[in-house]
Amino acid sequence: MNYVICLYILYLLIVSGVVGWAGWQLYLAGRPFVRVILYVDNQKADWINALLLTGYYLVCTGYSFMVLSSLPAVASLPAMITALSIWVGRLVLILSLLHNINMLVFSLWKKFHNV
């Protein structure tokens, strides 16, 4: 098996693990947060939280598959590890940026909706 196929397989395994774990942790911690920010009952908070989780998974999956076409052709193990770390690092950085933007939007929502 050549290095490009190994890179694709490792990238997809790592990304699916990171995205799955982070999404589930955000989902578990999101219900009380959604209730406080949006002033909704438990049923609506669960629905909104599930909708946010679905959107998160769709964005992450779409971005991850788009990155597959941008992965470089590698010819050695060090080049494969370098490419893998760069692209997984970019994904994690983008996901954390999106999460912080969501938190900012929700906090602004609460601030201006309370007035």
mmCIF file of N, CA and C in Angstrom:
data_model
loop_
_atom_site.group_PDB
_atom_site.id
_atom_site.type_symbol
_atom_site.label_atom_id
_atom_site.label_comp_id
_atom_site.label_asym_id
_atom_site.label_seq_id
_atom_site.Cartn_x
_atom_site.Cartn_y
_atom_site.Cartn_z
ATOM 1 N N MET A 1 0.855 -1.175 0.000
ATOM 2 C CA MET A 1 0.000 0.000 0.000
ATOM 3 C C MET A 1 0.901 1.238 0.000
ATOM 4 N N ASN A 2 0.615 2.178 -0.854
ATOM 5 C CA ASN A 2 1.483 3.350 -0.911
ATOM 6 C C ASN A 2 1.099 4.376 0.156
ATOM 7 N N TYR A 3 1.931 5.401 0.274
ATOM 8 C CA TYR A 3 1.771 6.379 1.342
ATOM 9 C C TYR A 3 0.522 7.244 1.187
ATOM 10 N N VAL A 4 0.100 7.496 -0.031
ATOM 11 C CA VAL A 4 -1.087 8.338 -0.249
ATOM 12 C C VAL A 4 -2.338 7.643 0.297
ATOM 13 N N ILE A 5 -2.479 6.373 0.030
ATOM 14 C CA ILE A 5 -3.640 5.635 0.534
ATOM 15 C C ILE A 5 -3.589 5.552 2.051
ATOM 16 N N CYS A 6 -2.394 5.320 2.605
ATOM 17 C CA CYS A 6 -2.251 5.317 4.063
ATOM 18 C C CYS A 6 -2.607 6.679 4.650
ATOM 19 N N LEU A 7 -2.193 7.738 3.978
ATOM 20 C CA LEU A 7 -2.520 9.090 4.430
ATOM 21 C C LEU A 7 -4.031 9.306 4.446
ATOM 22 N N TYR A 8 -4.711 8.901 3.388
ATOM 23 C CA TYR A 8 -6.163 9.052 3.322
ATOM 24 C C TYR A 8 -6.848 8.265 4.435
ATOM 25 N N ILE A 9 -6.430 7.042 4.639
ATOM 26 C CA ILE A 9 -7.066 6.197 5.657
ATOM 27 C C ILE A 9 -6.827 6.764 7.050
ATOM 28 N N LEU A 10 -5.578 7.124 7.346
ATOM 29 C CA LEU A 10 -5.276 7.695 8.662
ATOM 30 C C LEU A 10 -6.002 9.011 8.877
ATOM 31 N N TYR A 11 -6.038 9.846 7.846
ATOM 32 C CA TYR A 11 -6.732 11.131 7.958
ATOM 33 C C TYR A 11 -8.209 10.916 8.281
ATOM 34 N N LEU A 12 -8.862 10.027 7.557
ATOM 35 C CA LEU A 12 -10.283 9.787 7.797
ATOM 36 C C LEU A 12 -10.537 9.174 9.179
ATOM 37 N N LEU A 13 -9.669 8.290 9.621
ATOM 38 C CA LEU A 13 -9.833 7.702 10.951
ATOM 39 C C LEU A 13 -9.653 8.747 12.052
ATOM 40 N N ILE A 14 -8.609 9.540 11.945
ATOM 41 C CA ILE A 14 -8.353 10.561 12.968
ATOM 42 C C ILE A 14 -9.446 11.610 12.968
ATOM 43 N N VAL A 15 -9.823 12.076 11.790
ATOM 44 C CA VAL A 15 -10.853 13.121 11.698
ATOM 45 C C VAL A 15 -12.196 12.612 12.214
ATOM 46 N N SER A 16 -12.563 11.397 11.852
ATOM 47 C CA SER A 16 -13.846 10.883 12.345
ATOM 48 C C SER A 16 -13.818 10.711 13.855
ATOM 49 N N GLY A 17 -12.690 10.319 14.425
ATOM 50 C CA GLY A 17 -12.583 10.217 15.877
ATOM 51 C C GLY A 17 -12.671 11.568 16.561
ATOM 52 N N VAL A 18 -11.931 12.536 16.049
ATOM 53 C CA VAL A 18 -11.936 13.880 16.648
ATOM 54 C C VAL A 18 -13.305 14.527 16.508
ATOM 55 N N VAL A 19 -13.880 14.465 15.320
ATOM 56 C CA VAL A 19 -15.189 15.085 15.078
ATOM 57 C C VAL A 19 -16.278 14.397 15.898
ATOM 58 N N GLY A 20 -16.254 13.078 15.937
ATOM 59 C CA GLY A 20 -17.256 12.343 16.704
ATOM 60 C C GLY A 20 -17.167 12.624 18.185
ATOM 61 N N TRP A 21 -15.950 12.594 18.730
ATOM 62 C CA TRP A 21 -15.780 12.846 20.164
ATOM 63 C C TRP A 21 -16.155 14.281 20.526
ATOM 64 N N ALA A 22 -15.656 15.249 19.758
ATOM 65 C CA ALA A 22 -15.943 16.659 20.054
ATOM 66 C C ALA A 22 -17.435 16.952 19.902
ATOM 67 N N GLY A 23 -18.055 16.425 18.865
ATOM 68 C CA GLY A 23 -19.488 16.648 18.676
ATOM 69 C C GLY A 23 -20.310 16.083 19.816
ATOM 70 N N TRP A 24 -19.960 14.886 20.261
ATOM 71 C CA TRP A 24 -20.720 14.267 21.347
ATOM 72 C C TRP A 24 -20.529 15.042 22.658
ATOM 73 N N GLN A 25 -19.317 15.504 22.929
ATOM 74 C CA GLN A 25 -19.072 16.278 24.148
ATOM 75 C C GLN A 25 -19.820 17.608 24.109
ATOM 76 N N LEU A 26 -19.824 18.254 22.966
ATOM 77 C CA LEU A 26 -20.573 19.511 22.838
ATOM 78 C C LEU A 26 -22.074 19.263 22.964
ATOM 79 N N TYR A 27 -22.544 18.151 22.446
ATOM 80 C CA TYR A 27 -23.962 17.813 22.551
ATOM 81 C C TYR A 27 -24.355 17.579 24.008
ATOM 82 N N LEU A 28 -23.534 16.849 24.732
ATOM 83 C CA LEU A 28 -23.844 16.567 26.132
ATOM 84 C C LEU A 28 -23.851 17.831 26.987
ATOM 85 N N ALA A 29 -22.927 18.730 26.722
ATOM 86 C CA ALA A 29 -22.837 19.962 27.512
ATOM 87 C C ALA A 29 -23.758 21.052 26.992
ATOM 88 N N GLY A 30 -24.374 20.855 25.838
ATOM 89 C CA GLY A 30 -25.136 21.922 25.201
ATOM 90 C C GLY A 30 -26.543 22.134 25.713
ATOM 91 N N ARG A 31 -27.178 21.104 26.250
ATOM 92 C CA ARG A 31 -28.583 21.238 26.657
ATOM 93 C C ARG A 31 -28.791 22.327 27.709
ATOM 94 N N PRO A 32 -28.058 22.320 28.825
ATOM 95 C CA PRO A 32 -28.277 23.402 29.794
ATOM 96 C C PRO A 32 -27.915 24.767 29.227
ATOM 97 N N PHE A 33 -26.899 24.788 28.380
ATOM 98 C CA PHE A 33 -26.500 26.052 27.777
ATOM 99 C C PHE A 33 -27.602 26.603 26.876
ATOM 100 N N VAL A 34 -28.190 25.752 26.067
ATOM 101 C CA VAL A 34 -29.274 26.174 25.173
ATOM 102 C C VAL A 34 -30.485 26.643 25.986
ATOM 103 N N ARG A 35 -30.788 25.948 27.064
ATOM 104 C CA ARG A 35 -31.923 26.343 27.910
ATOM 105 C C ARG A 35 -31.717 27.735 28.489
ATOM 106 N N VAL A 36 -30.512 28.021 28.964
ATOM 107 C CA VAL A 36 -30.237 29.314 29.594
ATOM 108 C C VAL A 36 -30.229 30.434 28.562
ATOM 109 N N ILE A 37 -29.603 30.192 27.429
ATOM 110 C CA ILE A 37 -29.454 31.245 26.421
ATOM 111 C C ILE A 37 -30.779 31.562 25.732
ATOM 112 N N LEU A 38 -31.536 30.539 25.356
ATOM 113 C CA LEU A 38 -32.735 30.754 24.549
ATOM 114 C C LEU A 38 -34.038 30.733 25.353
ATOM 115 N N TYR A 39 -33.962 30.504 26.656
ATOM 116 C CA TYR A 39 -35.144 30.480 27.519
ATOM 117 C C TYR A 39 -36.213 29.519 27.009
ATOM 118 N N VAL A 40 -35.817 28.261 26.805
ATOM 119 C CA VAL A 40 -36.759 27.259 26.314
ATOM 120 C C VAL A 40 -36.843 26.110 27.315
ATOM 121 N N ASP A 41 -37.880 25.280 27.155
ATOM 122 C CA ASP A 41 -38.026 24.125 28.033
ATOM 123 C C ASP A 41 -37.112 22.984 27.569
ATOM 124 N N ASN A 42 -37.135 21.879 28.308
ATOM 125 C CA ASN A 42 -36.236 20.763 28.020
ATOM 126 C C ASN A 42 -36.442 20.168 26.636
ATOM 127 N N GLN A 43 -37.686 20.040 26.216
ATOM 128 C CA GLN A 43 -37.962 19.425 24.923
ATOM 129 C C GLN A 43 -37.421 20.282 23.780
ATOM 130 N N LYS A 44 -37.655 21.583 23.838
ATOM 131 C CA LYS A 44 -37.137 22.467 22.788
ATOM 132 C C LYS A 44 -35.614 22.553 22.839
ATOM 133 N N ALA A 45 -35.052 22.526 24.033
ATOM 134 C CA ALA A 45 -33.588 22.559 24.163
ATOM 135 C C ALA A 45 -32.971 21.309 23.543
ATOM 136 N N ASP A 46 -33.603 20.150 23.764
ATOM 137 C CA ASP A 46 -33.101 18.914 23.149
ATOM 138 C C ASP A 46 -33.190 18.980 21.626
ATOM 139 N N TRP A 47 -34.285 19.528 21.116
ATOM 140 C CA TRP A 47 -34.468 19.637 19.673
ATOM 141 C C TRP A 47 -33.424 20.574 19.061
ATOM 142 N N ILE A 48 -33.225 21.730 19.682
ATOM 143 C CA ILE A 48 -32.244 22.698 19.169
ATOM 144 C C ILE A 48 -30.842 22.129 19.266
ATOM 145 N N ASN A 49 -30.557 21.446 20.371
ATOM 146 C CA ASN A 49 -29.241 20.849 20.563
ATOM 147 C C ASN A 49 -28.964 19.765 19.515
ATOM 148 N N ALA A 50 -29.967 18.952 19.218
ATOM 149 C CA ALA A 50 -29.811 17.921 18.188
ATOM 150 C C ALA A 50 -29.623 18.564 16.812
ATOM 151 N N LEU A 51 -30.318 19.656 16.565
ATOM 152 C CA LEU A 51 -30.160 20.368 15.305
ATOM 153 C C LEU A 51 -28.751 20.956 15.173
ATOM 154 N N LEU A 52 -28.234 21.506 16.262
ATOM 155 C CA LEU A 52 -26.868 22.022 16.250
ATOM 156 C C LEU A 52 -25.853 20.897 16.021
ATOM 157 N N LEU A 53 -26.088 19.738 16.623
ATOM 158 C CA LEU A 53 -25.196 18.598 16.433
ATOM 159 C C LEU A 53 -25.221 18.119 14.980
ATOM 160 N N THR A 54 -26.404 18.083 14.388
ATOM 161 C CA THR A 54 -26.520 17.674 12.991
ATOM 162 C C THR A 54 -25.772 18.644 12.080
ATOM 163 N N GLY A 55 -25.945 19.922 12.305
ATOM 164 C CA GLY A 55 -25.225 20.922 11.523
ATOM 165 C C GLY A 55 -23.722 20.808 11.695
ATOM 166 N N TYR A 56 -23.288 20.551 12.916
ATOM 167 C CA TYR A 56 -21.862 20.371 13.196
ATOM 168 C C TYR A 56 -21.307 19.192 12.412
ATOM 169 N N TYR A 57 -22.013 18.069 12.459
ATOM 170 C CA TYR A 57 -21.543 16.887 11.734
ATOM 171 C C TYR A 57 -21.534 17.124 10.220
ATOM 172 N N LEU A 58 -22.523 17.817 9.701
ATOM 173 C CA LEU A 58 -22.561 18.087 8.262
ATOM 174 C C LEU A 58 -21.416 18.992 7.828
ATOM 175 N N VAL A 59 -21.153 20.041 8.582
ATOM 176 C CA VAL A 59 -20.054 20.950 8.239
ATOM 177 C C VAL A 59 -18.719 20.220 8.318
ATOM 178 N N CYS A 60 -18.526 19.464 9.377
ATOM 179 C CA CYS A 60 -17.254 18.749 9.556
ATOM 180 C C CYS A 60 -17.047 17.685 8.490
ATOM 181 N N THR A 61 -18.085 16.953 8.174
ATOM 182 C CA THR A 61 -17.969 15.917 7.158
ATOM 183 C C THR A 61 -17.689 16.535 5.796
ATOM 184 N N GLY A 62 -18.402 17.585 5.458
ATOM 185 C CA GLY A 62 -18.173 18.252 4.178
ATOM 186 C C GLY A 62 -16.772 18.813 4.064
ATOM 187 N N TYR A 63 -16.303 19.470 5.116
ATOM 188 C CA TYR A 63 -14.949 20.027 5.072
ATOM 189 C C TYR A 63 -13.912 18.917 4.988
ATOM 190 N N SER A 64 -14.119 17.854 5.733
ATOM 191 C CA SER A 64 -13.160 16.742 5.732
ATOM 192 C C SER A 64 -13.044 16.102 4.357
ATOM 193 N N PHE A 65 -14.160 15.939 3.674
ATOM 194 C CA PHE A 65 -14.110 15.358 2.333
ATOM 195 C C PHE A 65 -13.526 16.331 1.321
ATOM 196 N N MET A 66 -13.744 17.623 1.515
ATOM 197 C CA MET A 66 -13.120 18.595 0.618
ATOM 198 C C MET A 66 -11.603 18.579 0.774
ATOM 199 N N VAL A 67 -11.143 18.372 1.998
ATOM 200 C CA VAL A 67 -9.706 18.335 2.246
ATOM 201 C C VAL A 67 -9.056 17.136 1.569
ATOM 202 N N LEU A 68 -9.789 16.042 1.424
ATOM 203 C CA LEU A 68 -9.221 14.857 0.772
ATOM 204 C C LEU A 68 -8.671 15.179 -0.613
ATOM 205 N N SER A 69 -9.340 16.073 -1.316
ATOM 206 C CA SER A 69 -8.854 16.421 -2.656
ATOM 207 C C SER A 69 -7.624 17.325 -2.602
ATOM 208 N N SER A 70 -7.375 17.938 -1.446
ATOM 209 C CA SER A 70 -6.240 18.852 -1.310
ATOM 210 C C SER A 70 -5.022 18.210 -0.664
ATOM 211 N N LEU A 71 -5.160 16.980 -0.187
ATOM 212 C CA LEU A 71 -4.019 16.333 0.446
ATOM 213 C C LEU A 71 -2.896 16.139 -0.566
ATOM 214 N N PRO A 72 -1.681 16.413 -0.160
ATOM 215 C CA PRO A 72 -0.572 16.307 -1.116
ATOM 216 C C PRO A 72 -0.188 14.852 -1.383
ATOM 217 N N ALA A 73 0.453 14.639 -2.504
ATOM 218 C CA ALA A 73 1.003 13.319 -2.802
ATOM 219 C C ALA A 73 2.286 13.172 -1.995
ATOM 220 N N VAL A 74 2.347 12.149 -1.188
ATOM 221 C CA VAL A 74 3.518 11.946 -0.332
ATOM 222 C C VAL A 74 4.268 10.701 -0.789
ATOM 223 N N ALA A 75 5.589 10.724 -0.586
ATOM 224 C CA ALA A 75 6.411 9.611 -1.048
ATOM 225 C C ALA A 75 7.216 8.976 0.077
ATOM 226 N N SER A 76 7.050 9.511 1.308
ATOM 227 C CA SER A 76 7.815 8.952 2.420
ATOM 228 C C SER A 76 6.997 9.054 3.698
ATOM 229 N N LEU A 77 7.415 8.311 4.709
ATOM 230 C CA LEU A 77 6.723 8.324 5.994
ATOM 231 C C LEU A 77 6.792 9.689 6.683
ATOM 232 N N PRO A 78 7.938 10.359 6.718
ATOM 233 C CA PRO A 78 7.958 11.697 7.331
ATOM 234 C C PRO A 78 7.054 12.703 6.611
ATOM 235 N N ALA A 79 6.998 12.635 5.297
ATOM 236 C CA ALA A 79 6.110 13.537 4.553
ATOM 237 C C ALA A 79 4.650 13.221 4.855
ATOM 238 N N MET A 80 4.326 11.947 5.030
ATOM 239 C CA MET A 80 2.954 11.565 5.359
ATOM 240 C C MET A 80 2.569 12.076 6.739
ATOM 241 N N ILE A 81 3.451 11.944 7.711
ATOM 242 C CA ILE A 81 3.165 12.411 9.064
ATOM 243 C C ILE A 81 3.045 13.933 9.089
ATOM 244 N N THR A 82 3.891 14.609 8.345
ATOM 245 C CA THR A 82 3.814 16.070 8.270
ATOM 246 C C THR A 82 2.494 16.525 7.665
ATOM 247 N N ALA A 83 2.121 15.929 6.548
ATOM 248 C CA ALA A 83 0.858 16.300 5.903
ATOM 249 C C ALA A 83 -0.330 15.989 6.800
ATOM 250 N N LEU A 84 -0.284 14.853 7.450
ATOM 251 C CA LEU A 84 -1.372 14.457 8.350
ATOM 252 C C LEU A 84 -1.504 15.440 9.504
ATOM 253 N N SER A 85 -0.408 15.820 10.094
ATOM 254 C CA SER A 85 -0.479 16.743 11.231
ATOM 255 C C SER A 85 -0.940 18.132 10.798
ATOM 256 N N ILE A 86 -0.510 18.581 9.635
ATOM 257 C CA ILE A 86 -0.932 19.905 9.148
ATOM 258 C C ILE A 86 -2.432 19.924 8.891
ATOM 259 N N TRP A 87 -2.951 18.927 8.182
ATOM 260 C CA TRP A 87 -4.359 18.955 7.802
ATOM 261 C C TRP A 87 -5.297 18.659 8.967
ATOM 262 N N VAL A 88 -4.897 17.778 9.872
ATOM 263 C CA VAL A 88 -5.720 17.537 11.066
ATOM 264 C C VAL A 88 -5.675 18.771 11.970
ATOM 265 N N GLY A 89 -4.513 19.388 12.080
ATOM 266 C CA GLY A 89 -4.396 20.620 12.865
ATOM 267 C C GLY A 89 -5.263 21.735 12.313
ATOM 268 N N ARG A 90 -5.310 21.860 11.002
ATOM 269 C CA ARG A 90 -6.178 22.873 10.386
ATOM 270 C C ARG A 90 -7.646 22.598 10.685
ATOM 271 N N LEU A 91 -8.028 21.334 10.610
ATOM 272 C CA LEU A 91 -9.417 20.983 10.911
ATOM 273 C C LEU A 91 -9.770 21.344 12.347
ATOM 274 N N VAL A 92 -8.918 20.984 13.284
ATOM 275 C CA VAL A 92 -9.187 21.279 14.692
ATOM 276 C C VAL A 92 -9.221 22.785 14.924
ATOM 277 N N LEU A 93 -8.335 23.513 14.286
ATOM 278 C CA LEU A 93 -8.318 24.967 14.416
ATOM 279 C C LEU A 93 -9.595 25.590 13.867
ATOM 280 N N ILE A 94 -10.044 25.133 12.718
ATOM 281 C CA ILE A 94 -11.276 25.655 12.129
ATOM 282 C C ILE A 94 -12.484 25.310 12.987
ATOM 283 N N LEU A 95 -12.528 24.086 13.514
ATOM 284 C CA LEU A 95 -13.652 23.690 14.371
ATOM 285 C C LEU A 95 -13.693 24.512 15.649
ATOM 286 N N SER A 96 -12.534 24.771 16.236
ATOM 287 C CA SER A 96 -12.525 25.590 17.448
ATOM 288 C C SER A 96 -12.936 27.027 17.143
ATOM 289 N N LEU A 97 -12.543 27.539 15.991
ATOM 290 C CA LEU A 97 -12.954 28.876 15.588
ATOM 291 C C LEU A 97 -14.471 28.940 15.382
ATOM 292 N N LEU A 98 -15.038 27.938 14.716
ATOM 293 C CA LEU A 98 -16.492 27.899 14.526
ATOM 294 C C LEU A 98 -17.229 27.801 15.858
ATOM 295 N N HIS A 99 -16.697 27.015 16.772
ATOM 296 C CA HIS A 99 -17.329 26.881 18.087
ATOM 297 C C HIS A 99 -17.309 28.213 18.833
ATOM 298 N N ASN A 100 -16.180 28.915 18.791
ATOM 299 C CA ASN A 100 -16.102 30.208 19.472
ATOM 300 C C ASN A 100 -17.016 31.242 18.827
ATOM 301 N N ILE A 101 -17.159 31.202 17.526
ATOM 302 C CA ILE A 101 -18.101 32.105 16.858
ATOM 303 C C ILE A 101 -19.531 31.792 17.290
ATOM 304 N N ASN A 102 -19.870 30.495 17.385
ATOM 305 C CA ASN A 102 -21.206 30.120 17.870
ATOM 306 C C ASN A 102 -21.449 30.631 19.279
ATOM 307 N N MET A 103 -20.459 30.504 20.154
ATOM 308 C CA MET A 103 -20.616 30.978 21.534
ATOM 309 C C MET A 103 -20.789 32.492 21.563
ATOM 310 N N LEU A 104 -20.066 33.200 20.711
ATOM 311 C CA LEU A 104 -20.208 34.648 20.635
ATOM 312 C C LEU A 104 -21.607 35.037 20.164
ATOM 313 N N VAL A 105 -22.096 34.350 19.147
ATOM 314 C CA VAL A 105 -23.437 34.636 18.632
ATOM 315 C C VAL A 105 -24.490 34.365 19.701
ATOM 316 N N PHE A 106 -24.366 33.245 20.399
ATOM 317 C CA PHE A 106 -25.337 32.935 21.443
ATOM 318 C C PHE A 106 -25.262 33.924 22.598
ATOM 319 N N SER A 107 -24.067 34.340 22.986
ATOM 320 C CA SER A 107 -23.976 35.307 24.090
ATOM 321 C C SER A 107 -24.519 36.671 23.670
ATOM 322 N N LEU A 108 -24.286 37.062 22.414
ATOM 323 C CA LEU A 108 -24.876 38.316 21.928
ATOM 324 C C LEU A 108 -26.397 38.201 21.836
ATOM 325 N N TRP A 109 -26.863 37.023 21.451
ATOM 326 C CA TRP A 109 -28.310 36.785 21.403
ATOM 327 C C TRP A 109 -28.918 37.012 22.781
ATOM 328 N N LYS A 110 -28.302 36.421 23.790
ATOM 329 C CA LYS A 110 -28.827 36.556 25.146
ATOM 330 C C LYS A 110 -28.748 38.014 25.617
ATOM 331 N N LYS A 111 -27.658 38.691 25.311
ATOM 332 C CA LYS A 111 -27.474 40.065 25.751
ATOM 333 C C LYS A 111 -28.533 40.976 25.150
ATOM 334 N N PHE A 112 -28.781 40.856 23.852
ATOM 335 C CA PHE A 112 -29.715 41.756 23.188
ATOM 336 C C PHE A 112 -31.152 41.274 23.268
ATOM 337 N N HIS A 113 -31.363 39.995 23.507
ATOM 338 C CA HIS A 113 -32.715 39.490 23.643
ATOM 339 C C HIS A 113 -33.280 39.781 25.017
ATOM 340 N N ASN A 114 -32.395 39.963 25.994
ATOM 341 C CA ASN A 114 -32.785 40.257 27.370
ATOM 342 C C ASN A 114 -33.259 41.696 27.543
ATOM 343 N N VAL A 115 -32.839 42.579 26.672
ATOM 344 C CA VAL A 115 -33.128 44.004 26.823
ATOM 345 C C VAL A 115 -34.571 44.319 26.659
#
